[in-house]
């Protein structure tokens, strides 16, 4: 790959600067500073309640912040309106619960955003949707409704739906934790493939093998703070803090 110039390198896809957030008395995000470069896979791990989901949600403005800044390709997140809708569409988001629209076919789930938000004509949206469904291995399910699919198939369809918006980055919040064990790998495989193709990704996960194999960088959060940050091998083999060591011990064997 061609060396990026310093100027190109200096605009991260996602940047959080001094982000703070409270839920009432709870200081849920404490001075979060984070950059995600183009093509980078960032894995976020940490104990339950440490603020991982909240951080992901603030990046998409599903949650507001009290102070600090969130920039997408150097632009501040708009507060509201059409600009916010457009920006939000640029960040794909896949959650633990496969939040597909239950009453719509898989194909309609995938074409809805491109048609309604991007104004893509139906036939073109459907052609592209079928390509994406093919890519994640559920093309033959296109005419079914979500309840007729397995959890793993639904989650792969949800990934296809996000990709249909041609996002600048994909965010995954524990995308495999609601899945039966035998379906976890089929979803992780799709994510590995995406990473390989150069997608910029933020992944909250407890799948440590995936983190080790795919992450460019691991961020460890505890109590609303980024406690450690580093290359996966460095983090997993030589955690610097007791918090991280305790956490890694607690999930061993999972
Ligand atoms: N809407 C809300 N109102 C009040 N408190 C909230 C809200 N959402 C989350 N919290 C609290 O904020 C803290 C961080 O929650 P968050 O969901 O971000 O943690 P997490 O790291 O994603 O945890 P998990 O691993 O269990 O998913 C928790 O203490 C949670 O109870
Ligand atoms: Mg969470």
Tab-separated table of C-alpha atoms and ligand atoms in Angstrom:
chain	number	residue	atom	x	y	z
A	1	UNK	CA	0.000	0.000	0.000
A	2	UNK	CA	1.112	3.521	-0.777
A	3	UNK	CA	2.487	5.500	2.144
A	4	UNK	CA	-0.054	8.003	3.337
A	5	UNK	CA	1.129	11.580	3.582
A	6	UNK	CA	1.115	13.222	6.989
A	7	UNK	CA	-1.796	15.420	5.905
A	8	UNK	CA	-3.974	12.440	4.911
A	9	UNK	CA	-3.081	10.643	8.094
A	10	UNK	CA	-4.067	13.591	10.235
A	11	UNK	CA	-7.819	13.273	9.585
A	12	UNK	CA	-9.144	10.299	11.515
A	13	UNK	CA	-12.502	8.836	10.481
A	14	UNK	CA	-13.707	9.149	14.073
A	15	UNK	CA	-12.256	11.361	16.764
A	16	UNK	CA	-13.414	11.932	20.341
A	17	UNK	CA	-11.839	14.805	22.234
A	18	UNK	CA	-12.313	15.169	25.958
A	19	UNK	CA	-15.772	13.636	25.874
A	20	UNK	CA	-17.649	13.636	29.164
A	21	UNK	CA	-21.095	12.359	29.907
A	22	UNK	CA	-23.239	11.809	32.993
A	23	UNK	CA	-26.423	9.862	33.511
A	24	UNK	CA	-27.664	11.810	36.527
A	25	UNK	CA	-25.013	11.250	39.200
A	26	UNK	CA	-23.239	8.565	37.227
A	27	UNK	CA	-20.142	9.848	35.423
A	28	UNK	CA	-20.419	7.352	32.583
A	29	UNK	CA	-17.754	8.753	30.207
A	30	UNK	CA	-14.696	10.487	31.675
A	31	UNK	CA	-12.479	12.525	29.426
A	32	UNK	CA	-12.563	10.074	26.533
A	33	UNK	CA	-9.934	10.775	23.879
A	34	UNK	CA	-9.936	8.405	20.966
A	35	UNK	CA	-9.104	8.387	17.281
A	36	UNK	CA	-9.956	5.780	14.699
A	37	UNK	CA	-7.923	6.031	11.512
A	38	UNK	CA	-9.157	5.019	8.076
A	39	UNK	CA	-9.060	1.252	7.658
A	40	UNK	CA	-8.320	0.687	11.315
A	41	UNK	CA	-10.058	-1.978	13.399
A	42	UNK	CA	-10.438	-0.828	16.971
A	43	UNK	CA	-11.665	-3.351	19.524
A	44	UNK	CA	-13.176	-2.011	22.745
A	45	UNK	CA	-13.292	-4.291	25.743
A	46	UNK	CA	-14.041	-3.844	29.414
A	47	UNK	CA	-16.281	-4.923	32.265
A	48	UNK	CA	-20.041	-4.646	32.157
A	49	UNK	CA	-21.176	-1.095	32.877
A	50	UNK	CA	-17.845	0.490	31.941
A	51	UNK	CA	-19.458	2.694	29.289
A	52	UNK	CA	-18.633	0.830	26.069
A	53	UNK	CA	-22.151	0.952	24.619
A	54	UNK	CA	-22.648	4.523	25.744
A	55	UNK	CA	-19.461	5.544	23.975
A	56	UNK	CA	-20.610	3.860	20.742
A	57	UNK	CA	-23.985	5.513	21.037
A	58	UNK	CA	-22.497	8.982	21.499
A	59	UNK	CA	-20.476	8.539	18.299
A	60	UNK	CA	-23.748	8.129	16.436
A	61	UNK	CA	-25.456	10.764	18.550
A	62	UNK	CA	-27.957	8.273	19.844
A	63	UNK	CA	-26.766	9.789	23.128
A	64	UNK	CA	-25.813	13.407	23.734
A	65	UNK	CA	-22.570	14.391	25.480
A	66	UNK	CA	-22.062	16.933	28.258
A	67	UNK	CA	-18.780	18.308	26.989
A	68	UNK	CA	-16.006	17.608	24.539
A	69	UNK	CA	-16.154	17.062	20.804
A	70	UNK	CA	-16.893	14.246	18.387
A	71	UNK	CA	-15.588	14.635	14.858
A	72	UNK	CA	-16.353	12.464	11.843
A	73	UNK	CA	-13.644	12.936	9.199
A	74	UNK	CA	-12.741	16.172	10.942
A	75	UNK	CA	-16.290	17.546	10.942
A	76	UNK	CA	-18.157	18.073	14.194
A	77	UNK	CA	-21.294	15.996	14.573
A	78	UNK	CA	-24.321	18.107	13.753
A	79	UNK	CA	-26.797	18.549	16.589
A	80	UNK	CA	-29.954	17.656	14.719
A	81	UNK	CA	-31.924	17.783	11.478
A	82	UNK	CA	-31.143	16.529	7.973
A	83	UNK	CA	-27.386	16.958	8.468
A	84	UNK	CA	-27.471	14.657	11.471
A	85	UNK	CA	-29.527	12.072	9.566
A	86	UNK	CA	-26.971	12.160	6.764
A	87	UNK	CA	-23.997	11.868	9.135
A	88	UNK	CA	-25.653	9.072	11.065
A	89	UNK	CA	-26.128	7.137	7.837
A	90	UNK	CA	-22.379	7.353	7.304
A	91	UNK	CA	-21.745	5.256	10.390
A	92	UNK	CA	-23.142	1.751	10.238
A	93	UNK	CA	-24.222	0.329	13.572
A	94	UNK	CA	-24.850	-3.297	14.463
A	95	UNK	CA	-26.171	-4.078	17.922
A	96	UNK	CA	-26.442	-7.167	20.067
A	97	UNK	CA	-30.127	-7.500	19.269
A	98	UNK	CA	-30.619	-7.832	15.551
A	99	UNK	CA	-32.875	-4.848	15.155
A	100	UNK	CA	-34.260	-5.636	11.741
A	101	UNK	CA	-37.792	-4.455	10.998
A	102	UNK	CA	-39.901	-7.490	11.871
A	103	UNK	CA	-42.728	-6.902	9.414
A	104	UNK	CA	-40.482	-6.392	6.382
A	105	UNK	CA	-38.671	-8.918	4.213
A	106	UNK	CA	-34.899	-9.129	4.519
A	107	UNK	CA	-34.606	-7.551	1.067
A	108	UNK	CA	-36.835	-4.622	2.067
A	109	UNK	CA	-34.856	-4.197	5.290
A	110	UNK	CA	-31.681	-3.789	3.246
A	111	UNK	CA	-33.140	-1.515	0.557
A	112	UNK	CA	-35.104	0.791	2.858
A	113	UNK	CA	-32.231	3.093	3.869
A	114	UNK	CA	-30.728	3.490	0.396
A	115	UNK	CA	-34.176	4.213	-1.077
A	116	UNK	CA	-35.498	6.510	1.622
A	117	UNK	CA	-32.344	8.295	2.774
A	118	UNK	CA	-30.068	8.139	-0.278
A	119	UNK	CA	-32.793	8.239	-2.945
A	120	UNK	CA	-31.501	5.171	-4.805
A	121	UNK	CA	-34.086	3.788	-7.309
A	122	UNK	CA	-35.706	0.524	-6.232
A	123	UNK	CA	-34.187	-1.744	-8.907
A	124	UNK	CA	-30.687	-0.451	-8.263
A	125	UNK	CA	-31.166	-0.702	-4.478
A	126	UNK	CA	-32.372	-4.290	-4.868
A	127	UNK	CA	-29.512	-5.284	-7.122
A	128	UNK	CA	-26.985	-3.955	-4.645
A	129	UNK	CA	-28.871	-5.468	-1.686
A	130	UNK	CA	-28.727	-8.907	-3.312
A	131	UNK	CA	-24.976	-8.520	-3.811
A	132	UNK	CA	-24.543	-7.673	-0.156
A	133	UNK	CA	-26.807	-10.494	1.023
A	134	UNK	CA	-24.783	-12.813	-1.192
A	135	UNK	CA	-21.594	-11.544	0.379
A	136	UNK	CA	-22.789	-12.256	3.931
A	137	UNK	CA	-24.242	-15.596	2.838
A	138	UNK	CA	-28.000	-15.047	3.234
A	139	UNK	CA	-29.120	-14.247	-0.322
A	140	UNK	CA	-31.514	-17.182	-0.334
A	141	UNK	CA	-33.334	-15.659	2.658
A	142	UNK	CA	-34.084	-12.373	0.885
A	143	UNK	CA	-37.842	-12.851	0.625
A	144	UNK	CA	-38.320	-14.053	4.200
A	145	UNK	CA	-39.138	-11.946	7.259
A	146	UNK	CA	-36.584	-11.819	10.099
A	147	UNK	CA	-38.417	-14.292	12.374
A	148	UNK	CA	-37.927	-16.987	9.716
A	149	UNK	CA	-34.133	-16.677	9.997
A	150	UNK	CA	-31.705	-17.973	12.606
A	151	UNK	CA	-30.033	-15.442	14.887
A	152	UNK	CA	-26.782	-15.701	12.968
A	153	UNK	CA	-28.571	-15.169	9.666
A	154	UNK	CA	-30.423	-12.158	11.077
A	155	UNK	CA	-27.221	-10.616	12.340
A	156	UNK	CA	-25.555	-11.112	8.962
A	157	UNK	CA	-28.581	-9.492	7.294
A	158	UNK	CA	-28.247	-6.586	9.750
A	159	UNK	CA	-24.622	-6.172	8.671
A	160	UNK	CA	-25.720	-6.174	5.007
A	161	UNK	CA	-28.322	-3.543	5.834
A	162	UNK	CA	-25.655	-1.276	7.357
A	163	UNK	CA	-23.286	-1.835	4.438
A	164	UNK	CA	-26.031	-0.856	1.981
A	165	UNK	CA	-25.629	2.718	3.226
A	166	UNK	CA	-21.972	2.671	2.154
A	167	UNK	CA	-20.819	3.762	5.602
A	168	UNK	CA	-17.491	5.451	6.327
A	169	UNK	CA	-17.124	3.206	9.346
A	170	UNK	CA	-18.960	0.311	10.964
A	171	UNK	CA	-19.615	0.091	14.674
A	172	UNK	CA	-20.452	-3.234	16.278
A	173	UNK	CA	-21.721	-3.424	19.850
A	174	UNK	CA	-21.408	-7.036	21.036
A	175	UNK	CA	-22.803	-8.344	17.763
A	176	UNK	CA	-22.411	-11.984	18.762
A	177	UNK	CA	-23.363	-12.011	22.438
A	178	UNK	CA	-27.027	-12.857	21.857
A	179	UNK	CA	-26.173	-15.715	19.498
A	180	UNK	CA	-26.097	-19.430	20.091
A	181	UNK	CA	-22.459	-20.572	20.147
A	182	UNK	CA	-22.631	-22.369	16.814
A	183	UNK	CA	-23.680	-19.139	15.085
A	184	UNK	CA	-20.997	-16.885	16.497
A	185	UNK	CA	-18.340	-17.787	13.966
A	186	UNK	CA	-20.513	-17.224	10.925
A	187	UNK	CA	-20.973	-13.616	12.049
A	188	UNK	CA	-17.329	-13.150	13.086
A	189	UNK	CA	-16.238	-14.498	9.696
A	190	UNK	CA	-18.211	-11.768	7.947
A	191	UNK	CA	-16.552	-9.191	10.207
A	192	UNK	CA	-13.082	-10.607	9.554
A	193	UNK	CA	-13.744	-10.353	5.831
A	194	UNK	CA	-14.902	-6.733	6.189
A	195	UNK	CA	-11.784	-5.873	8.142
A	196	UNK	CA	-9.662	-7.487	5.457
A	197	UNK	CA	-11.338	-5.377	2.819
A	198	UNK	CA	-10.216	-2.288	4.705
A	199	UNK	CA	-13.423	-1.224	6.441
A	200	UNK	CA	-12.889	1.140	9.363
A	201	UNK	CA	-14.406	-0.635	12.352
A	202	UNK	CA	-15.112	-0.102	16.036
A	203	UNK	CA	-15.998	-3.403	17.679
A	204	UNK	CA	-17.159	-3.897	21.256
A	205	UNK	CA	-16.746	-7.588	21.930
A	206	UNK	CA	-15.855	-10.261	24.438
A	207	UNK	CA	-14.516	-12.461	21.638
A	208	UNK	CA	-10.856	-12.313	22.561
A	209	UNK	CA	-9.649	-14.552	19.743
A	210	UNK	CA	-11.295	-12.227	17.276
A	211	UNK	CA	-9.731	-9.222	19.022
A	212	UNK	CA	-6.271	-10.737	18.896
A	213	UNK	CA	-6.588	-11.786	15.287
A	214	UNK	CA	-8.318	-8.773	13.770
A	215	UNK	CA	-7.763	-5.701	15.940
A	216	UNK	CA	-5.155	-3.137	15.004
A	217	UNK	CA	-5.609	-1.630	18.429
A	218	UNK	CA	-7.386	-2.606	21.633
A	219	UNK	CA	-8.931	-0.111	24.017
A	220	UNK	CA	-9.682	-1.246	27.552
A	221	UNK	CA	-12.379	0.734	29.361
A	222	UNK	CA	-13.260	0.679	33.044
A	223	UNK	CA	-15.488	3.053	35.008
A	224	UNK	CA	-16.039	5.324	32.033
A	225	UNK	CA	-12.343	5.780	31.338
A	226	UNK	CA	-9.917	4.476	28.778
A	227	UNK	CA	-7.491	2.706	31.070
A	228	UNK	CA	-5.234	1.081	28.497
A	229	UNK	CA	-4.755	1.224	24.787
A	230	UNK	CA	-2.350	-0.726	22.634
A	231	UNK	CA	-1.609	-3.371	20.045
A	232	UNK	CA	-3.549	-6.585	20.767
A	233	UNK	CA	-0.545	-8.810	21.496
A	234	UNK	CA	0.968	-6.197	23.775
A	235	UNK	CA	-2.320	-5.699	25.624
A	236	UNK	CA	-3.256	-9.367	26.015
A	237	UNK	CA	0.245	-10.618	26.835
A	238	UNK	CA	1.439	-7.696	28.938
A	239	UNK	CA	-1.464	-5.712	30.382
A	240	UNK	CA	-0.003	-2.789	32.290
A	241	UNK	CA	-2.730	-2.195	34.861
A	242	UNK	CA	-4.216	-4.387	37.578
A	243	UNK	CA	-7.712	-3.534	36.270
A	244	UNK	CA	-6.897	-5.022	32.901
A	245	UNK	CA	-5.197	-8.073	34.425
A	246	UNK	CA	-8.244	-8.721	36.629
A	247	UNK	CA	-10.577	-8.323	33.689
A	248	UNK	CA	-8.573	-10.653	31.457
A	249	UNK	CA	-8.459	-13.248	34.251
A	250	UNK	CA	-12.220	-12.983	34.710
A	251	UNK	CA	-12.980	-13.778	31.093
A	252	UNK	CA	-10.400	-16.516	30.615
A	253	UNK	CA	-11.902	-19.637	29.178
A	254	UNK	CA	-14.901	-17.801	27.729
B	1	LIG	N1	-30.077	5.530	29.518
B	1	LIG	C1	-29.426	5.355	30.673
B	1	LIG	N2	-29.800	5.989	31.794
B	1	LIG	C2	-29.120	5.840	32.953
B	1	LIG	N3	-28.025	5.059	33.091
B	1	LIG	C3	-27.604	4.407	32.007
B	1	LIG	C4	-28.273	4.504	30.745
B	1	LIG	N4	-27.623	3.727	29.847
B	1	LIG	C5	-26.597	3.170	30.525
B	1	LIG	N5	-26.572	3.562	31.815
B	1	LIG	C6	-25.576	3.183	32.822
B	1	LIG	O1	-24.313	3.638	32.353
B	1	LIG	C7	-23.294	2.684	32.669
B	1	LIG	C8	-22.586	2.276	31.422
B	1	LIG	O2	-23.485	1.520	30.615
B	1	LIG	P1	-23.072	0.911	29.228
B	1	LIG	O3	-24.274	0.237	28.685
B	1	LIG	O4	-22.435	1.940	28.398
B	1	LIG	O5	-21.982	-0.147	29.691
B	1	LIG	P2	-21.272	-1.310	28.862
B	1	LIG	O6	-19.810	-1.151	29.075
B	1	LIG	O7	-21.771	-1.294	27.461
B	1	LIG	O8	-21.750	-2.633	29.623
B	1	LIG	P3	-22.114	-4.111	29.048
B	1	LIG	O9	-20.803	-4.826	28.888
B	1	LIG	O10	-22.934	-4.721	30.127
B	1	LIG	O11	-22.857	-3.944	27.767
B	1	LIG	C9	-23.999	1.553	33.407
B	1	LIG	O12	-23.833	1.766	34.779
B	1	LIG	C10	-25.448	1.695	33.011
B	1	LIG	O13	-26.293	1.227	33.998
B	2	LIG	MG1	-22.859	-2.641	26.312
